[in-house]
């Protein structure tokens, strides 16, 4: 896979996803890598359930139970109860029937989503869920949000970009070595990777600073 390769060469990107990416001006692997987020949501702070307050949150908890059922007008509702050492929380997903079977009882996950009052209950609504043992893409970190189009979500774009990590780490340098040294800049590959998957707000700021120099030098 090369930067000039069609985006369908990326693992998980089929013809249908490629058509939707094309609407966003993304047709090659290189254009996908250069398709930077428009904003970010910070789920990097993991809180104990007892310390959870309304708003965007991330918790690390084990699944106690998960079940799904159909409610009014054919809507499917998946409800799970998760717990940590400090308490339990109710999680709700709408029209995602696979959640009930996908969540493994007794297994620890990161859950990131909006904790809010809904139908007279405090709950986390439609959270992202990832195994603690996996590298997290959609939870427990600063999450990039991309410009989307109908039928294509930021989560799908993040997954596609994540499958390009190896190629991103091979990106050639485009700024003079003296400038990088003098200004203490990230390398291009470090900056692009940090733009898509920042480890911290400080790293993200450094990545934006590096790319700002590219605009000045018209790279």
mmCIF file of C-alpha atoms in Angstrom, residues 8 20 37-38 48 50 56 84 91 110 117 123 130 170 203-204 213:
data_model
loop_
_atom_site.group_PDB
_atom_site.id
_atom_site.type_symbol
_atom_site.label_atom_id
_atom_site.label_comp_id
_atom_site.label_asym_id
_atom_site.label_seq_id
_atom_site.Cartn_x
_atom_site.Cartn_y
_atom_site.Cartn_z
ATOM 1 C CA UNK A 8 -9.965 0.618 -1.144
ATOM 2 C CA UNK A 20 -18.759 7.966 0.645
ATOM 3 C CA UNK A 37 -10.089 16.073 12.134
ATOM 4 C CA UNK A 38 -12.216 19.216 12.364
ATOM 5 C CA UNK A 48 -14.629 6.161 38.900
ATOM 6 C CA UNK A 50 -19.074 7.180 41.962
ATOM 7 C CA UNK A 56 -18.943 13.499 28.411
ATOM 8 C CA UNK A 84 -16.209 -0.892 39.094
ATOM 9 C CA UNK A 91 -25.742 2.030 29.765
ATOM 10 C CA UNK A 110 -13.567 1.399 28.571
ATOM 11 C CA UNK A 117 -30.670 12.184 32.704
ATOM 12 C CA UNK A 123 -27.367 6.736 32.337
ATOM 13 C CA UNK A 130 -13.500 -1.042 23.790
ATOM 14 C CA UNK A 170 6.941 6.043 7.083
ATOM 15 C CA UNK A 203 1.002 16.672 21.964
ATOM 16 C CA UNK A 204 -1.936 17.843 19.870
ATOM 17 C CA UNK A 213 5.091 25.799 9.786
#
